[in-house]
Protein backbone atom coordinates (compact mmCIF):
# COMPACT_ATOMS: atom_id res chain seq x y z
CA UNK A 1 0.00 0.00 0.00
CA UNK A 2 1.43 3.38 -1.02
CA UNK A 3 2.26 5.80 1.78
CA UNK A 4 0.91 9.35 1.52
CA UNK A 5 3.68 11.83 2.38
CA UNK A 6 2.67 15.29 3.58
CA UNK A 7 4.99 18.09 4.72
CA UNK A 8 3.51 20.43 7.33
CA UNK A 9 5.42 23.74 7.45
CA UNK A 10 4.27 26.05 10.24
CA UNK A 11 6.14 27.69 13.09
CA UNK A 12 3.39 27.08 15.66
CA UNK A 13 3.59 23.56 17.16
CA UNK A 14 -0.05 23.59 18.26
CA UNK A 15 -1.27 24.39 14.77
CA UNK A 16 1.03 21.79 13.25
CA UNK A 17 -0.65 19.36 15.62
CA UNK A 18 -4.08 20.43 14.39
CA UNK A 19 -3.01 19.97 10.77
CA UNK A 20 -1.53 16.58 11.61
CA UNK A 21 -4.84 15.54 13.18
CA UNK A 22 -6.75 16.75 10.11
CA UNK A 23 -4.68 14.83 7.55
CA UNK A 24 -3.97 11.62 9.42
CA UNK A 25 -7.31 10.08 8.46
CA UNK A 26 -7.03 10.81 4.74
CA UNK A 27 -5.27 7.53 3.94
CA UNK A 28 -4.44 4.33 5.80
CA UNK A 29 -0.72 5.09 5.69
CA UNK A 30 0.30 8.73 6.08
CA UNK A 31 3.86 9.93 6.66
CA UNK A 32 3.86 13.45 8.11
CA UNK A 33 7.04 15.54 8.11
CA UNK A 34 6.98 18.71 10.20
CA UNK A 35 9.00 21.89 9.65
CA UNK A 36 9.08 24.88 11.98
CA UNK A 37 10.79 27.41 9.71
CA UNK A 38 11.24 28.03 6.00
CA UNK A 39 14.70 26.47 5.68
CA UNK A 40 13.44 23.32 7.39
CA UNK A 41 10.53 23.24 4.94
CA UNK A 42 12.91 23.54 1.99
CA UNK A 43 15.12 20.76 3.37
CA UNK A 44 12.07 18.55 3.92
CA UNK A 45 11.00 19.02 0.30
CA UNK A 46 14.53 18.36 -0.93
CA UNK A 47 14.92 15.22 1.21
CA UNK A 48 11.50 13.84 0.27
CA UNK A 49 11.12 14.15 -3.51
CA UNK A 50 8.25 11.67 -3.33
CA UNK A 51 6.19 13.99 -1.09
CA UNK A 52 2.57 14.30 -2.22
CA UNK A 53 1.76 17.70 -0.71
CA UNK A 54 3.09 20.56 1.39
CA UNK A 55 0.96 22.64 3.75
CA UNK A 56 2.78 25.99 3.99
CA UNK A 57 2.21 28.91 6.34
CA UNK A 58 2.79 32.26 4.64
CA UNK A 59 4.27 33.82 7.80
CA UNK A 60 7.26 31.73 8.85
CA UNK A 61 10.72 32.52 10.21
CA UNK A 62 13.23 32.82 7.38
CA UNK A 63 10.93 34.14 4.68
CA UNK A 64 8.71 37.10 3.87
CA UNK A 65 5.18 36.62 2.60
CA UNK A 66 4.75 35.16 -0.86
CA UNK A 67 8.51 34.91 -1.41
CA UNK A 68 8.54 31.48 0.24
CA UNK A 69 5.80 30.19 -2.04
CA UNK A 70 7.55 31.56 -5.12
CA UNK A 71 10.87 30.04 -4.08
CA UNK A 72 9.42 26.60 -3.34
CA UNK A 73 7.32 26.56 -6.51
CA UNK A 74 10.46 27.37 -8.48
CA UNK A 75 12.63 24.74 -6.82
CA UNK A 76 10.05 21.96 -6.44
CA UNK A 77 7.74 22.44 -9.38
CA UNK A 78 6.16 19.00 -9.02
CA UNK A 79 5.18 19.41 -5.36
CA UNK A 80 1.62 20.69 -4.79
CA UNK A 81 1.66 23.45 -2.16
CA UNK A 82 -1.39 24.46 -0.16
CA UNK A 83 -1.13 27.77 1.69
CA UNK A 84 -2.46 27.74 5.24
CA UNK A 85 -2.77 31.25 6.62
CA UNK A 86 -4.61 33.47 9.07
CA UNK A 87 -4.56 36.18 6.39
CA UNK A 88 -7.54 34.88 4.43
CA UNK A 89 -8.89 37.93 2.63
CA UNK A 90 -9.76 37.62 -1.03
CA UNK A 91 -6.66 39.48 -2.21
CA UNK A 92 -4.26 37.19 -0.32
CA UNK A 93 -6.06 34.06 -1.53
CA UNK A 94 -6.08 35.27 -5.13
CA UNK A 95 -2.40 36.18 -5.13
CA UNK A 96 -1.40 32.84 -3.58
CA UNK A 97 -3.25 30.94 -6.30
CA UNK A 98 -1.88 33.17 -9.06
CA UNK A 99 1.66 32.54 -7.80
CA UNK A 100 1.26 28.79 -8.07
CA UNK A 101 -0.39 27.52 -4.89
CA UNK A 102 -2.61 24.49 -5.47
CA UNK A 103 -4.96 25.57 -2.73
CA UNK A 104 -5.60 27.94 0.16
CA UNK A 105 -6.90 26.97 3.58
CA UNK A 106 -7.79 29.53 6.24
CA UNK A 107 -6.41 28.91 9.72
CA UNK A 108 -9.92 29.53 11.00
CA UNK A 109 -11.19 26.44 9.14
CA UNK A 110 -12.39 23.42 11.05
CA UNK A 111 -10.69 20.05 10.78
CA UNK A 112 -13.28 18.76 8.31
CA UNK A 113 -12.72 21.72 5.97
CA UNK A 114 -8.94 21.31 6.19
CA UNK A 115 -9.27 17.62 5.38
CA UNK A 116 -11.61 18.39 2.47
CA UNK A 117 -9.16 20.93 1.06
CA UNK A 118 -6.23 18.54 1.28
CA UNK A 119 -8.22 15.73 -0.33
CA UNK A 120 -9.33 18.00 -3.17
CA UNK A 121 -5.75 19.03 -3.98
CA UNK A 122 -4.51 15.44 -3.78
CA UNK A 123 -7.17 14.57 -6.36
CA UNK A 124 -5.84 17.29 -8.67
CA UNK A 125 -8.28 20.09 -7.93
CA UNK A 126 -7.63 23.67 -6.79
CA UNK A 127 -9.08 24.49 -3.37
CA UNK A 128 -10.01 27.91 -2.03
CA UNK A 129 -12.49 29.23 0.54
CA UNK A 130 -15.75 30.46 -0.87
CA UNK A 131 -15.65 34.18 -1.57
CA UNK A 132 -14.22 36.70 -3.99
CA UNK A 133 -10.82 35.06 -4.51
CA UNK A 134 -11.48 34.58 -8.22
CA UNK A 135 -12.17 38.25 -8.86
CA UNK A 136 -9.52 40.09 -10.89
CA UNK A 137 -6.87 42.21 -9.22
CA UNK A 138 -8.39 45.64 -8.53
CA UNK A 139 -5.10 47.55 -8.80
CA UNK A 140 -4.04 47.65 -12.49
CA UNK A 141 -0.40 48.18 -11.47
CA UNK A 142 -0.39 45.10 -9.26
CA UNK A 143 -2.19 43.07 -11.91
CA UNK A 144 0.58 43.97 -14.36
CA UNK A 145 3.23 43.10 -11.77
CA UNK A 146 1.66 39.69 -11.18
CA UNK A 147 1.68 39.05 -14.92
CA UNK A 148 5.35 40.06 -15.11
CA UNK A 149 6.29 37.82 -12.16
CA UNK A 150 4.67 34.89 -13.91
CA UNK A 151 7.04 35.33 -16.87
CA UNK A 152 10.08 34.55 -14.70
CA UNK A 153 11.67 31.15 -15.12
CA UNK A 154 11.92 28.92 -12.02
CA UNK A 155 15.58 29.84 -11.55
CA UNK A 156 14.85 33.55 -11.99
CA UNK A 157 12.10 33.29 -9.36
CA UNK A 158 14.59 31.73 -6.93
CA UNK A 159 17.14 34.46 -7.63
CA UNK A 160 14.53 37.18 -7.10
CA UNK A 161 13.45 35.76 -3.74
CA UNK A 162 17.11 35.59 -2.68
CA UNK A 163 17.58 39.21 -3.73
CA UNK A 164 14.62 39.97 -1.49
CA UNK A 165 16.47 38.30 1.38
CA UNK A 166 19.38 40.70 0.86
CA UNK A 167 21.85 38.18 -0.57
CA UNK A 168 24.69 39.33 -2.82
CA UNK A 169 25.31 37.81 -6.25
CA UNK A 170 28.22 35.72 -5.00
CA UNK A 171 26.13 34.41 -2.09
CA UNK A 172 23.29 33.46 -4.44
CA UNK A 173 25.77 31.79 -6.78
CA UNK A 174 27.14 29.74 -3.88
CA UNK A 175 23.66 28.72 -2.70
CA UNK A 176 22.57 27.66 -6.19
CA UNK A 177 25.85 26.06 -7.17
CA UNK A 178 26.39 28.19 -10.27
CA UNK A 179 28.84 30.90 -11.32
CA UNK A 180 28.48 34.53 -10.33
CA UNK A 181 28.31 35.38 -14.03
CA UNK A 182 25.22 33.17 -14.32
CA UNK A 183 23.56 35.03 -11.46
CA UNK A 184 24.39 38.37 -13.06
CA UNK A 185 22.70 37.15 -16.24
CA UNK A 186 19.63 36.08 -14.26
CA UNK A 187 19.47 39.46 -12.50
CA UNK A 188 19.67 41.28 -15.84
CA UNK A 189 16.81 39.14 -17.18
CA UNK A 190 14.75 39.79 -14.03
CA UNK A 191 15.21 43.56 -14.34
CA UNK A 192 14.14 43.42 -17.97
CA UNK A 193 11.05 41.30 -17.27
CA UNK A 194 9.96 43.45 -14.32
CA UNK A 195 10.71 46.65 -16.26
CA UNK A 196 12.99 48.10 -13.56
CA UNK A 197 16.50 49.55 -13.61
CA UNK A 198 18.04 48.12 -10.44
CA UNK A 199 17.91 45.15 -8.10
CA UNK A 200 16.62 47.49 -5.38
CA UNK A 201 13.62 48.36 -7.54
CA UNK A 202 13.06 44.66 -8.23
CA UNK A 203 12.98 43.94 -4.48
CA UNK A 204 10.53 46.80 -3.96
CA UNK A 205 8.29 45.31 -6.65
CA UNK A 206 8.44 41.94 -4.91
CA UNK A 207 7.51 43.59 -1.61
CA UNK A 208 4.37 45.11 -3.11
CA UNK A 209 2.66 41.74 -3.49
CA UNK A 210 3.19 41.08 0.24
CA UNK A 211 1.45 44.27 1.35
CA UNK A 212 -1.91 42.53 1.74
CA UNK A 213 -0.41 40.34 4.45
CA UNK A 214 0.53 43.27 6.67
CA UNK A 215 -2.23 45.71 5.81
Coordinates of C-alpha atoms in Angstrom, one line a residue:
X1 CA 0.0 0.0 0.0
X2 CA 1.4 3.4 -1.0
X3 CA 2.3 5.8 1.8
X4 CA 0.9 9.3 1.5
X5 CA 3.7 11.8 2.4
X6 CA 2.7 15.3 3.6
X7 CA 5.0 18.1 4.7
X8 CA 3.5 20.4 7.3
X9 CA 5.4 23.7 7.5
X10 CA 4.3 26.0 10.2
X11 CA 6.1 27.7 13.1
X12 CA 3.4 27.1 15.7
X13 CA 3.6 23.6 17.2
X14 CA -0.1 23.6 18.3
X15 CA -1.3 24.4 14.8
X16 CA 1.0 21.8 13.2
X17 CA -0.6 19.4 15.6
X18 CA -4.1 20.4 14.4
X19 CA -3.0 20.0 10.8
X20 CA -1.5 16.6 11.6
X21 CA -4.8 15.5 13.2
X22 CA -6.7 16.7 10.1
X23 CA -4.7 14.8 7.5
X24 CA -4.0 11.6 9.4
X25 CA -7.3 10.1 8.5
X26 CA -7.0 10.8 4.7
X27 CA -5.3 7.5 3.9
X28 CA -4.4 4.3 5.8
X29 CA -0.7 5.1 5.7
X30 CA 0.3 8.7 6.1
X31 CA 3.9 9.9 6.7
X32 CA 3.9 13.4 8.1
X33 CA 7.0 15.5 8.1
X34 CA 7.0 18.7 10.2
X35 CA 9.0 21.9 9.7
X36 CA 9.1 24.9 12.0
X37 CA 10.8 27.4 9.7
X38 CA 11.2 28.0 6.0
X39 CA 14.7 26.5 5.7
X40 CA 13.4 23.3 7.4
X41 CA 10.5 23.2 4.9
X42 CA 12.9 23.5 2.0
X43 CA 15.1 20.8 3.4
X44 CA 12.1 18.6 3.9
X45 CA 11.0 19.0 0.3
X46 CA 14.5 18.4 -0.9
X47 CA 14.9 15.2 1.2
X48 CA 11.5 13.8 0.3
X49 CA 11.1 14.2 -3.5
X50 CA 8.2 11.7 -3.3
X51 CA 6.2 14.0 -1.1
X52 CA 2.6 14.3 -2.2
X53 CA 1.8 17.7 -0.7
X54 CA 3.1 20.6 1.4
X55 CA 1.0 22.6 3.8
X56 CA 2.8 26.0 4.0
X57 CA 2.2 28.9 6.3
X58 CA 2.8 32.3 4.6
X59 CA 4.3 33.8 7.8
X60 CA 7.3 31.7 8.8
X61 CA 10.7 32.5 10.2
X62 CA 13.2 32.8 7.4
X63 CA 10.9 34.1 4.7
X64 CA 8.7 37.1 3.9
X65 CA 5.2 36.6 2.6
X66 CA 4.8 35.2 -0.9
X67 CA 8.5 34.9 -1.4
X68 CA 8.5 31.5 0.2
X69 CA 5.8 30.2 -2.0
X70 CA 7.6 31.6 -5.1
X71 CA 10.9 30.0 -4.1
X72 CA 9.4 26.6 -3.3
X73 CA 7.3 26.6 -6.5
X74 CA 10.5 27.4 -8.5
X75 CA 12.6 24.7 -6.8
X76 CA 10.1 22.0 -6.4
X77 CA 7.7 22.4 -9.4
X78 CA 6.2 19.0 -9.0
X79 CA 5.2 19.4 -5.4
X80 CA 1.6 20.7 -4.8
X81 CA 1.7 23.4 -2.2
X82 CA -1.4 24.5 -0.2
X83 CA -1.1 27.8 1.7
X84 CA -2.5 27.7 5.2
X85 CA -2.8 31.2 6.6
X86 CA -4.6 33.5 9.1
X87 CA -4.6 36.2 6.4
X88 CA -7.5 34.9 4.4
X89 CA -8.9 37.9 2.6
X90 CA -9.8 37.6 -1.0
X91 CA -6.7 39.5 -2.2
X92 CA -4.3 37.2 -0.3
X93 CA -6.1 34.1 -1.5
X94 CA -6.1 35.3 -5.1
X95 CA -2.4 36.2 -5.1
X96 CA -1.4 32.8 -3.6
X97 CA -3.2 30.9 -6.3
X98 CA -1.9 33.2 -9.1
X99 CA 1.7 32.5 -7.8
X100 CA 1.3 28.8 -8.1
X101 CA -0.4 27.5 -4.9
X102 CA -2.6 24.5 -5.5
X103 CA -5.0 25.6 -2.7
X104 CA -5.6 27.9 0.2
X105 CA -6.9 27.0 3.6
X106 CA -7.8 29.5 6.2
X107 CA -6.4 28.9 9.7
X108 CA -9.9 29.5 11.0
X109 CA -11.2 26.4 9.1
X110 CA -12.4 23.4 11.1
X111 CA -10.7 20.1 10.8
X112 CA -13.3 18.8 8.3
X113 CA -12.7 21.7 6.0
X114 CA -8.9 21.3 6.2
X115 CA -9.3 17.6 5.4
X116 CA -11.6 18.4 2.5
X117 CA -9.2 20.9 1.1
X118 CA -6.2 18.5 1.3
X119 CA -8.2 15.7 -0.3
X120 CA -9.3 18.0 -3.2
X121 CA -5.7 19.0 -4.0
X122 CA -4.5 15.4 -3.8
X123 CA -7.2 14.6 -6.4
X124 CA -5.8 17.3 -8.7
X125 CA -8.3 20.1 -7.9
X126 CA -7.6 23.7 -6.8
X127 CA -9.1 24.5 -3.4
X128 CA -10.0 27.9 -2.0
X129 CA -12.5 29.2 0.5
X130 CA -15.8 30.5 -0.9
X131 CA -15.6 34.2 -1.6
X132 CA -14.2 36.7 -4.0
X133 CA -10.8 35.1 -4.5
X134 CA -11.5 34.6 -8.2
X135 CA -12.2 38.3 -8.9
X136 CA -9.5 40.1 -10.9
X137 CA -6.9 42.2 -9.2
X138 CA -8.4 45.6 -8.5
X139 CA -5.1 47.5 -8.8
X140 CA -4.0 47.6 -12.5
X141 CA -0.4 48.2 -11.5
X142 CA -0.4 45.1 -9.3
X143 CA -2.2 43.1 -11.9
X144 CA 0.6 44.0 -14.4
X145 CA 3.2 43.1 -11.8
X146 CA 1.7 39.7 -11.2
X147 CA 1.7 39.1 -14.9
X148 CA 5.3 40.1 -15.1
X149 CA 6.3 37.8 -12.2
X150 CA 4.7 34.9 -13.9
X151 CA 7.0 35.3 -16.9
X152 CA 10.1 34.6 -14.7
X153 CA 11.7 31.1 -15.1
X154 CA 11.9 28.9 -12.0
X155 CA 15.6 29.8 -11.5
X156 CA 14.8 33.6 -12.0
X157 CA 12.1 33.3 -9.4
X158 CA 14.6 31.7 -6.9
X159 CA 17.1 34.5 -7.6
X160 CA 14.5 37.2 -7.1
X161 CA 13.5 35.8 -3.7
X162 CA 17.1 35.6 -2.7
X163 CA 17.6 39.2 -3.7
X164 CA 14.6 40.0 -1.5
X165 CA 16.5 38.3 1.4
X166 CA 19.4 40.7 0.9
X167 CA 21.8 38.2 -0.6
X168 CA 24.7 39.3 -2.8
X169 CA 25.3 37.8 -6.2
X170 CA 28.2 35.7 -5.0
X171 CA 26.1 34.4 -2.1
X172 CA 23.3 33.5 -4.4
X173 CA 25.8 31.8 -6.8
X174 CA 27.1 29.7 -3.9
X175 CA 23.7 28.7 -2.7
X176 CA 22.6 27.7 -6.2
X177 CA 25.9 26.1 -7.2
X178 CA 26.4 28.2 -10.3
X179 CA 28.8 30.9 -11.3
X180 CA 28.5 34.5 -10.3
X181 CA 28.3 35.4 -14.0
X182 CA 25.2 33.2 -14.3
X183 CA 23.6 35.0 -11.5
X184 CA 24.4 38.4 -13.1
X185 CA 22.7 37.2 -16.2
X186 CA 19.6 36.1 -14.3
X187 CA 19.5 39.5 -12.5
X188 CA 19.7 41.3 -15.8
X189 CA 16.8 39.1 -17.2
X190 CA 14.7 39.8 -14.0
X191 CA 15.2 43.6 -14.3
X192 CA 14.1 43.4 -18.0
X193 CA 11.0 41.3 -17.3
X194 CA 10.0 43.4 -14.3
X195 CA 10.7 46.6 -16.3
X196 CA 13.0 48.1 -13.6
X197 CA 16.5 49.5 -13.6
X198 CA 18.0 48.1 -10.4
X199 CA 17.9 45.1 -8.1
X200 CA 16.6 47.5 -5.4
X201 CA 13.6 48.4 -7.5
X202 CA 13.1 44.7 -8.2
X203 CA 13.0 43.9 -4.5
X204 CA 10.5 46.8 -4.0
X205 CA 8.3 45.3 -6.7
X206 CA 8.4 41.9 -4.9
X207 CA 7.5 43.6 -1.6
X208 CA 4.4 45.1 -3.1
X209 CA 2.7 41.7 -3.5
X210 CA 3.2 41.1 0.2
X211 CA 1.5 44.3 1.4
X212 CA -1.9 42.5 1.7
X213 CA -0.4 40.3 4.5
X214 CA 0.5 43.3 6.7
X215 CA -2.2 45.7 5.8

